[in-house]
XYZ file of C-alpha atoms in Angstrom:
655
model
C 288.561 179.398 44.544
C 286.457 176.338 45.619
C 285.878 175.427 49.161
C 286.084 171.937 50.175
C 282.251 171.751 50.503
C 281.876 172.880 47.017
C 284.185 170.040 45.953
C 282.299 167.171 47.515
C 279.035 168.504 45.906
C 280.170 169.721 42.898
C 279.779 165.679 41.384
C 283.233 166.293 39.160
C 285.541 163.683 39.282
C 288.545 166.182 39.677
C 286.951 167.931 42.588
C 286.473 164.284 44.126
C 289.895 163.290 43.817
C 291.379 165.996 44.887
C 289.187 166.305 48.290
C 289.550 162.162 48.529
C 293.681 163.011 48.209
C 294.019 165.403 50.576
C 292.798 162.650 53.334
C 294.542 159.623 53.044
C 292.477 157.651 55.592
C 289.920 156.600 53.150
C 290.272 154.048 50.620
C 288.175 154.088 46.991
C 285.475 152.475 48.147
C 284.771 154.448 50.830
C 285.292 157.773 48.779
C 282.498 156.441 46.425
C 280.507 156.223 49.948
C 281.214 159.574 51.377
C 280.240 161.181 48.092
C 277.436 159.361 47.457
C 276.150 160.230 51.375
C 277.085 163.873 51.033
C 275.118 164.241 47.597
C 271.875 162.702 49.037
C 272.268 165.123 52.224
C 272.488 168.138 49.658
C 269.599 167.258 47.587
C 267.320 166.651 50.801
C 268.993 170.363 52.123
C 267.981 172.015 48.376
C 264.460 170.064 48.439
C 263.954 172.617 51.995
C 263.218 169.723 54.408
C 261.288 168.447 51.519
C 262.236 164.500 51.435
C 264.753 164.394 53.967
C 263.546 161.405 55.945
C 262.677 158.013 55.045
C 261.310 156.897 58.518
C 257.866 156.903 57.115
C 256.758 159.442 59.967
C 253.101 160.002 60.045
C 251.304 162.515 62.741
C 247.495 162.928 62.781
C 245.881 165.676 61.093
C 243.667 166.622 63.879
C 245.995 168.953 64.897
C 249.840 168.387 66.376
C 252.584 169.294 69.018
C 255.078 171.435 67.176
C 258.086 168.830 66.174
C 261.919 170.014 65.180
C 264.967 168.630 65.375
C 267.021 169.607 68.133
C 270.797 170.780 67.666
C 273.610 168.068 68.664
C 277.117 168.752 68.038
C 279.325 166.238 66.684
C 282.667 165.978 68.759
C 285.524 163.714 68.954
C 288.379 163.553 71.677
C 291.435 161.148 71.845
C 290.859 160.936 75.041
C 287.736 159.491 74.770
C 288.991 156.885 72.219
C 291.406 155.631 74.901
C 287.997 154.187 77.136
C 285.848 154.095 73.573
C 283.998 151.206 74.635
C 283.050 152.963 78.061
C 283.102 156.562 76.355
C 281.257 155.900 73.104
C 282.492 154.440 69.623
C 284.818 157.034 67.556
C 283.713 159.764 70.058
C 280.044 159.121 68.824
C 278.645 160.409 65.824
C 276.296 163.876 66.825
C 274.265 165.371 64.399
C 273.252 169.183 63.770
C 270.255 170.888 62.956
C 268.530 174.063 63.428
C 265.293 174.989 63.301
C 263.351 178.621 63.892
C 260.171 179.530 65.049
C 258.801 181.956 62.301
C 256.402 184.596 64.587
C 253.374 185.384 62.604
C 252.053 189.362 61.705
C 249.343 189.355 64.691
C 248.487 193.096 64.051
C 244.608 193.922 64.439
C 244.609 196.201 61.600
C 241.157 196.038 60.022
C 242.218 195.456 56.585
C 243.694 191.509 56.269
C 247.253 191.814 55.355
C 248.259 189.041 53.195
C 251.708 188.656 52.073
C 253.840 185.843 50.109
C 257.311 185.696 52.204
C 260.007 185.095 48.816
C 261.244 181.549 48.439
C 264.781 180.888 48.002
C 264.072 179.729 44.581
C 262.762 181.860 42.016
C 259.666 180.107 41.626
C 256.721 181.862 43.110
C 255.130 179.172 45.551
C 251.309 179.136 46.305
C 249.417 181.947 47.767
C 245.937 181.955 46.498
C 244.152 183.033 49.327
C 240.641 182.135 48.512
C 241.425 178.417 47.675
C 242.555 178.508 51.648
C 239.558 180.275 52.712
C 237.338 177.106 50.543
C 239.602 174.483 52.476
C 239.331 176.546 55.868
C 235.515 176.246 55.490
C 235.629 173.134 54.997
C 237.531 171.997 57.812
C 235.104 174.148 59.860
C 232.564 171.540 58.599
C 234.418 168.853 59.621
C 235.507 169.857 62.845
C 231.873 171.169 64.241
C 230.017 167.291 64.343
C 232.497 166.929 66.734
C 231.098 169.166 69.691
C 227.959 168.551 70.947
C 227.529 172.453 71.174
C 228.464 172.834 67.324
C 225.015 172.609 66.055
C 225.912 169.952 63.570
C 224.471 166.726 65.524
C 221.568 165.285 67.006
C 222.297 164.169 70.795
C 219.779 162.426 71.201
C 220.701 160.337 68.934
C 223.950 158.680 70.206
C 225.776 155.367 70.009
C 229.154 154.171 71.644
C 231.954 151.943 71.362
C 235.029 150.780 73.608
C 238.642 151.100 72.741
C 241.644 151.459 75.030
C 242.642 155.152 74.871
C 244.575 157.515 76.781
C 242.811 159.438 79.642
C 243.979 162.623 80.608
C 242.117 162.834 84.121
C 244.343 159.644 85.416
C 247.249 160.167 82.794
C 247.389 156.726 81.445
C 245.474 154.149 78.991
C 242.389 153.014 79.990
C 239.649 151.320 78.306
C 237.225 154.184 77.047
C 233.717 154.855 75.559
C 233.884 156.875 72.517
C 230.387 158.809 72.245
C 229.274 159.166 68.466
C 226.085 161.428 67.545
C 224.427 161.327 64.289
C 225.450 164.184 62.332
C 222.750 166.648 61.120
C 224.565 169.283 58.361
C 222.850 167.930 55.598
C 225.791 168.293 53.250
C 227.964 165.528 55.253
C 225.102 163.204 56.578
C 225.824 160.612 53.916
C 229.236 158.401 53.429
C 229.646 159.945 49.717
C 229.036 163.526 50.798
C 231.472 163.101 53.638
C 233.960 161.203 51.662
C 233.815 163.643 48.757
C 234.604 166.717 51.302
C 237.451 164.943 53.236
C 238.643 164.613 49.687
C 238.089 168.164 48.497
C 239.745 169.046 51.924
C 242.599 166.936 52.910
C 245.557 164.829 51.012
C 245.036 161.164 51.102
C 247.353 160.519 54.226
C 245.403 163.068 56.198
C 242.220 162.017 55.308
C 242.632 158.915 55.643
C 242.670 159.031 59.304
C 239.286 160.839 59.601
C 237.281 158.124 57.833
C 236.625 154.979 60.129
C 234.552 151.826 58.880
C 231.255 150.921 58.656
C 229.734 149.424 62.216
C 226.561 148.579 61.507
C 227.739 144.638 62.230
C 228.988 145.432 65.645
C 226.530 145.849 68.470
C 226.376 149.162 70.473
C 228.684 148.855 73.086
C 231.138 146.696 71.554
C 234.512 146.491 73.171
C 237.494 147.198 70.440
C 239.872 146.502 73.158
C 241.455 142.863 71.670
C 240.754 143.855 68.169
C 243.619 144.886 66.310
C 241.545 147.148 63.721
C 240.171 149.222 66.054
C 242.073 152.550 65.220
C 240.865 151.456 61.452
C 237.349 150.911 62.149
C 236.954 153.731 65.518
C 237.790 157.206 63.853
C 236.342 160.547 63.878
C 233.021 159.508 61.517
C 231.954 156.043 61.051
C 228.662 154.700 59.006
C 225.919 152.606 61.650
C 223.192 151.389 60.040
C 223.119 153.681 56.498
C 223.930 157.250 58.881
C 227.097 159.091 59.735
C 227.738 159.508 63.078
C 230.942 161.598 64.524
C 232.847 161.313 67.505
C 232.245 163.704 70.292
C 235.653 165.527 71.919
C 233.080 166.675 74.645
C 231.721 163.407 75.772
C 232.263 161.711 78.845
C 236.012 160.074 79.426
C 236.781 161.013 76.170
C 240.171 163.970 74.964
C 240.024 167.501 76.477
C 237.881 170.107 74.378
C 237.843 174.014 74.345
C 235.078 173.996 72.434
C 233.690 174.360 68.759
C 233.490 177.910 69.024
C 236.847 179.039 70.798
C 239.092 177.385 67.694
C 236.643 176.537 64.674
C 233.953 178.954 63.892
C 236.201 180.866 61.578
C 232.989 181.827 59.831
C 232.482 183.896 63.010
C 235.992 185.220 63.152
C 237.545 188.171 61.589
C 240.292 187.225 59.167
C 243.317 189.891 60.297
C 246.154 188.889 58.270
C 247.316 185.749 56.108
C 251.059 184.777 54.838
C 252.217 182.599 53.094
C 255.573 180.468 53.732
C 257.639 178.194 51.507
C 257.989 174.790 53.962
C 256.468 174.424 57.136
C 257.237 173.248 60.829
C 254.138 171.039 61.446
C 256.169 168.709 58.922
C 259.745 169.742 60.047
C 260.332 165.606 60.684
C 260.487 165.168 57.163
C 259.064 161.770 57.458
C 258.146 160.383 53.917
C 254.480 160.658 53.347
C 251.909 158.046 50.822
C 249.870 158.632 48.072
C 247.019 156.383 47.316
C 249.092 154.100 45.364
C 251.498 153.934 48.083
C 254.024 156.069 46.182
C 256.171 158.995 48.745
C 254.727 162.231 48.329
C 257.086 164.910 47.609
C 257.173 167.774 49.834
C 259.465 170.317 47.827
C 256.304 172.026 46.888
C 255.228 172.750 50.403
C 253.726 176.010 51.523
C 252.135 176.999 55.237
C 249.508 179.974 55.202
C 249.490 181.127 58.747
C 246.656 182.927 59.633
C 244.928 184.960 62.405
C 241.348 185.234 63.210
C 240.221 187.507 65.531
C 236.964 186.184 68.067
C 233.661 188.422 68.668
C 235.392 188.640 72.271
C 238.553 190.008 71.226
C 240.902 187.019 71.370
C 243.333 186.009 68.549
C 242.900 182.454 66.893
C 245.972 181.234 65.211
C 245.860 178.998 62.382
C 248.879 177.045 60.557
C 247.303 175.577 57.463
C 250.238 173.397 55.676
C 249.316 173.019 51.740
C 250.505 170.530 49.297
C 249.250 169.555 45.851
C 247.606 166.368 44.962
C 246.770 166.012 41.617
C 246.901 168.823 40.526
C 244.590 170.575 43.268
C 245.786 172.152 46.595
C 244.438 170.525 49.976
C 245.812 170.456 53.417
C 248.582 168.189 54.638
C 248.142 169.065 58.653
C 246.973 171.895 60.707
C 247.489 173.574 63.655
C 244.924 175.624 65.586
C 245.397 178.190 69.006
C 244.207 180.637 70.570
C 246.749 183.327 71.566
C 247.318 186.061 74.743
C 247.869 189.486 74.341
C 251.479 188.307 73.903
C 250.783 186.025 71.221
C 251.845 183.006 73.190
C 249.289 179.903 72.290
C 246.466 179.203 75.430
C 245.215 176.179 74.060
C 245.357 174.521 71.277
C 243.721 171.381 69.284
C 246.783 169.403 70.726
C 247.758 169.370 74.179
C 250.681 171.178 75.095
C 252.004 167.904 77.214
C 252.885 164.663 76.450
C 250.223 161.820 75.972
C 251.604 159.943 79.154
C 251.482 156.285 78.182
C 250.822 154.306 82.062
C 250.298 150.933 82.940
C 248.145 149.537 79.714
C 245.125 147.371 80.381
C 245.524 146.794 77.037
C 249.247 144.817 77.098
C 247.876 143.060 80.693
C 245.302 141.387 78.285
C 246.434 141.418 74.694
C 249.051 138.972 75.376
C 252.663 138.531 75.575
C 254.097 141.446 74.055
C 253.880 145.187 74.554
C 252.849 147.350 71.628
C 255.754 149.316 69.922
C 255.415 153.100 70.346
C 256.270 154.758 66.917
C 259.101 157.922 66.961
C 257.549 161.492 67.797
C 260.803 164.226 68.270
C 258.809 167.049 70.508
C 259.769 170.187 70.933
C 257.648 171.884 73.241
C 256.979 175.743 72.960
C 259.292 177.128 75.731
C 261.974 176.229 78.943
C 258.832 176.566 81.342
C 256.817 173.879 79.521
C 259.918 171.132 79.424
C 260.437 171.777 82.799
C 256.482 170.819 83.620
C 256.475 168.313 81.253
C 259.939 166.605 83.003
C 258.020 166.845 86.412
C 255.102 165.592 84.835
C 256.932 162.206 83.492
C 259.030 162.216 86.592
C 255.736 162.378 88.809
C 254.125 159.284 86.958
C 256.988 157.588 87.075
C 257.501 157.544 90.712
C 254.327 156.253 91.014
C 254.727 153.434 89.153
C 252.913 155.227 85.867
C 255.292 153.277 83.562
C 255.251 149.615 82.498
C 257.724 148.213 80.116
C 256.797 145.133 78.229
C 259.227 143.681 75.561
C 257.831 143.893 71.716
C 257.342 141.306 69.303
C 261.371 140.954 67.763
C 260.749 138.009 65.925
C 257.668 139.995 64.040
C 259.701 143.378 63.388
C 263.168 141.371 62.465
C 261.361 139.673 59.810
C 259.733 143.000 58.908
C 263.369 144.432 58.402
C 264.795 141.576 56.642
C 262.156 140.883 54.260
C 261.659 144.506 53.037
C 262.587 144.196 49.454
C 264.022 147.677 49.169
C 265.424 151.178 51.000
C 261.338 152.639 51.382
C 260.627 149.190 52.950
C 263.476 149.006 55.043
C 263.303 152.519 56.574
C 259.558 152.831 57.632
C 258.629 154.532 60.585
C 257.788 151.595 62.179
C 260.960 149.986 61.074
C 262.977 152.511 62.440
C 261.180 153.010 65.718
C 262.122 149.444 66.440
C 265.784 150.118 65.941
C 265.366 152.922 68.031
C 263.448 151.305 70.926
C 266.023 148.210 70.540
C 268.934 150.219 71.299
C 267.229 152.679 74.265
C 266.033 149.498 75.911
C 268.847 146.689 75.036
C 269.593 145.947 79.155
C 265.960 144.739 78.441
C 266.137 142.739 75.703
C 269.446 139.982 76.906
C 269.755 138.867 80.217
C 273.699 137.776 80.104
C 276.472 138.409 77.661
C 280.231 137.804 77.407
C 281.641 139.378 74.666
C 285.523 140.092 73.179
C 286.205 143.119 70.988
C 288.815 145.110 68.891
C 289.198 148.567 68.649
C 291.317 150.419 65.996
C 291.832 154.426 65.396
C 294.339 155.850 63.084
C 294.627 159.177 63.156
C 297.398 160.717 60.788
C 298.476 157.424 60.039
C 299.371 156.659 63.667
C 297.797 153.736 64.714
C 295.939 152.576 68.433
C 294.594 149.292 68.983
C 293.334 147.799 71.745
C 291.096 144.754 72.909
C 288.573 143.759 75.597
C 286.923 141.498 77.781
C 283.075 142.143 79.043
C 280.713 139.882 81.127
C 277.542 141.585 82.139
C 274.271 140.138 84.018
C 271.565 142.919 83.620
C 269.379 140.549 86.788
C 272.161 139.960 88.731
C 273.536 143.642 88.470
C 276.943 142.184 87.531
C 279.450 143.518 84.869
C 283.148 143.396 83.971
C 284.781 145.051 81.605
C 289.227 143.909 80.763
C 290.577 146.576 78.310
C 294.135 146.889 77.128
C 296.125 148.658 74.311
C 298.889 147.100 72.503
C 300.858 150.114 71.475
C 300.498 153.414 72.943
C 302.272 155.458 75.810
C 301.465 155.689 78.503
C 299.866 152.212 78.503
C 296.347 151.195 79.102
C 295.282 147.803 81.564
C 292.448 148.615 83.355
C 289.817 146.337 84.777
C 286.002 148.086 86.026
C 283.487 145.849 87.860
C 280.558 146.066 89.711
C 279.001 143.590 91.852
C 277.739 143.388 95.499
C 276.426 147.462 95.078
C 280.269 148.144 94.930
C 282.018 149.568 92.045
C 285.791 148.808 91.730
C 288.582 150.074 89.123
C 291.671 148.976 89.286
C 294.374 150.008 87.214
C 296.672 147.128 86.587
C 299.859 148.531 85.090
C 300.157 150.460 88.519
C 298.596 147.982 90.585
C 295.980 150.642 92.468
C 292.450 150.271 92.685
C 289.379 152.311 94.083
C 285.918 151.026 95.299
C 282.927 153.372 95.838
C 279.017 152.327 96.460
C 277.320 151.292 93.531
C 275.006 154.897 94.120
C 272.520 155.049 91.141
C 275.001 153.064 88.284
C 271.974 150.848 87.807
C 268.503 151.980 86.814
C 267.198 149.984 83.982
C 263.945 149.052 86.830
C 263.291 152.296 85.952
C 261.393 152.969 82.563
C 260.256 155.747 80.688
C 258.669 155.435 77.557
C 260.859 155.887 74.094
C 259.642 159.509 72.837
C 259.432 160.956 76.084
C 263.823 160.413 76.481
C 264.995 163.793 75.282
C 262.411 166.814 76.237
C 263.930 169.482 73.622
C 261.788 173.125 74.073
C 262.344 176.113 71.816
C 264.273 179.083 73.119
C 263.848 182.838 72.870
C 265.245 182.889 69.346
C 263.345 180.101 68.310
C 265.846 177.631 68.204
C 265.096 174.200 69.489
C 266.968 173.410 72.500
C 267.784 170.269 74.948
C 266.707 170.350 78.160
C 266.848 167.075 79.395
C 267.780 163.396 78.729
C 265.971 160.811 80.741
C 265.822 157.041 80.860
C 267.897 154.559 82.280
C 272.155 154.701 83.259
C 273.052 151.424 82.704
C 276.175 150.380 84.452
C 276.984 154.126 84.027
C 277.097 153.048 80.411
C 279.877 150.930 80.605
C 280.328 149.431 77.272
C 277.796 151.829 75.668
C 278.800 151.006 72.165
C 277.941 147.461 72.592
C 275.578 146.074 75.330
C 274.236 149.244 75.970
C 274.367 151.711 73.277
C 274.434 155.553 72.977
C 271.316 156.763 70.831
C 271.729 160.521 71.289
C 272.491 160.892 67.637
C 269.626 158.482 66.505
C 267.286 160.778 68.468
C 267.045 162.573 65.087
C 265.197 160.216 62.450
C 266.678 162.190 59.665
C 270.110 161.560 60.192
C 270.419 157.925 59.688
C 268.932 155.039 57.914
C 268.893 150.987 57.480
C 270.901 150.957 54.769
C 270.862 146.468 54.790
C 271.238 143.591 56.802
C 274.392 141.482 57.330
C 274.936 138.365 59.725
C 277.752 138.741 62.241
C 278.704 135.992 64.719
C 275.696 134.059 63.448
C 273.605 137.132 64.653
C 271.330 139.130 62.018
C 272.076 142.649 62.246
C 270.696 145.613 60.600
C 273.369 148.111 59.356
C 272.359 151.841 60.622
C 274.179 154.692 58.333
C 274.970 157.854 59.415
C 276.474 160.299 56.760
C 277.534 164.064 56.935
C 279.363 166.065 53.849
C 282.844 165.305 56.311
C 282.330 161.871 57.762
C 280.288 158.409 57.221
C 279.571 156.210 60.277
C 277.748 152.680 60.195
C 276.692 150.416 63.373
C 275.657 146.949 63.363
C 272.769 146.235 65.300
C 271.432 142.918 66.470
C 268.161 142.780 65.381
C 266.966 140.418 68.578
C 269.001 142.540 71.464
C 270.253 146.011 69.978
C 273.491 145.067 70.852
C 275.770 146.977 68.042
C 278.491 143.743 66.925
C 280.152 146.335 64.892
C 280.834 150.038 64.355
C 282.803 152.188 61.917
C 283.664 155.805 61.134
C 285.550 157.755 58.675
C 285.901 161.427 59.310
C 287.571 163.591 56.787
C 288.064 166.644 58.083
C 290.436 165.453 60.911
C 291.907 162.455 58.772
C 290.643 159.679 61.185
C 289.047 156.348 60.846
C 287.849 154.156 63.771
C 286.337 150.730 64.074
C 285.203 148.961 66.806
C 284.614 145.160 66.287
C 282.940 142.354 68.646
C 285.176 139.107 67.763
C 282.836 136.759 70.131
C 279.344 137.123 71.632
C 277.306 134.527 73.629
C 274.294 135.675 74.785
C 271.991 134.798 77.430
C 274.505 132.249 78.813
C 275.082 131.061 82.524
C 278.049 133.261 83.333
C 280.963 132.611 85.321
C 281.445 135.794 87.347
C 285.118 137.066 87.451
C 285.808 138.853 90.999
C 288.803 141.127 91.697
C 291.431 139.991 93.818
C 293.149 143.074 95.675
C 296.364 140.792 96.326
C 299.066 142.819 95.376
C 297.171 146.265 94.835
C 296.987 149.554 96.936
C 293.888 150.923 97.495
C 293.487 154.481 96.558
C 291.262 157.138 98.329
C 287.577 157.090 96.574
C 287.352 159.656 94.100
């Protein structure tokens, strides 16, 4: 007998009609939409995590931290629906996705073990060790000039330039000097040679991050601090007066280095094992990557060659080389190189295991009105202890005033989203990061708000309705929320407000109220960068688990689905996309769509404040439909505070 999931994915009209008829809460338009989203998700899964994200996420080819999606489980509670604006619209949309670390074969057998893991499909995956040998040799050639001890540069012929970058010694962004040494390796000492090597080694998007510009027109020591093109010019390799120079990873005030001999001297190592696996975890963000024609690169053929090398000193070096075909030739998309201890754990690698903690930014202080948008990265730390260490470090920096919030240019990003011509343009990494940032920090993008709303829930043809009124003044630390239901038993008529550092919660039917001190209900003055709000780690089974959610708690998250939206489900960029734009109440909104086999949900996000003006969810498996609509809204206008009058009320003990 065909189960419901098969019926959804079957594509047959009879199956769609059967399952749609079973759940009466969904109209014909929604049936078609649910099928469209479900089919899209199914195709994504079949592609082996190949093209499941349209956010345009880009990770540096020069080593990346491991990324994966944490498991979030969607839930709904009828009790939560009664206070929907204070506990999450329709219970919230929580997406589920698991990821597992595939351990490498770390055998020290003197004979190299080369194996291929059979893919789910019948097609044999790429497994050419000779081709990978050549790519690894190229990688060694490109990494060697970046280390003065590698012997591929002339350290007596040095130039330098300045730009704002992360300084690990002080855990903040600073104006740093980038040292470059002339390349002496005759195989790559001209522009033509190094570009040819990059072309032979990396796919377009990855190689494009290595080659910088011609800096011949700049004087040595030029400061790119205020130059918006700094990251285009100042890259790993530059051309200066006809010579190729390589940026040193060991120069003063530059990034932490572990030495060429430790990680990249492959020709001096013994290959212990080489295993080919379909897919790969370094690309677990499932972003879109683009070719030279700015067309999406299919990821369905992605293959990871997982290797273990043994150094002359007996230490093991682990290499994971992700491969994609480009014009019929297999090339490197990403790589991860690490030194292992006796237990097979990474001791250090070609990217710090800790986050790049962005502190007070001299560039922001001097670059003008707006701050820089942080592009989204979903970090998963190698184990529980490192997740703890990361949280402690974030807390240390935060307590010392190391993080500073500055609004990004809302008009710039609003225009980008409104002017996008198609789905891909709307769903770039930059645009989705902006929406995520705006919703995470909505309390920082409006000062006052006065709104009314309507909530409706249809569950098994039983209707629950509620209306509400909300006033908020972020700077004045004031909030007032009043909500009433229209047709349920027991009836709800509740007011919650905070002012003068006191909380008051009143039951307007029973005529009772509770009063308590504010405590830590409002902490928007404590800012943590967007990418450090969710801390995940790999457990002992190799699954990604959540350790902590950091950041703001605004008024105890009252009204969080409108004024202060919940963003837990949005941390997974695979789970949502910008479907279109619409105007609501005279405000321009991005329509954010979530979808799964059993539900579809939308949020209408004001493009300038992050306030959610409408939310809908249709759930098949429990035959439910929910909607919250903001009926009126005034932003950043003077408020007339409403204060609680205890006359006729009985004060209850603190709870």
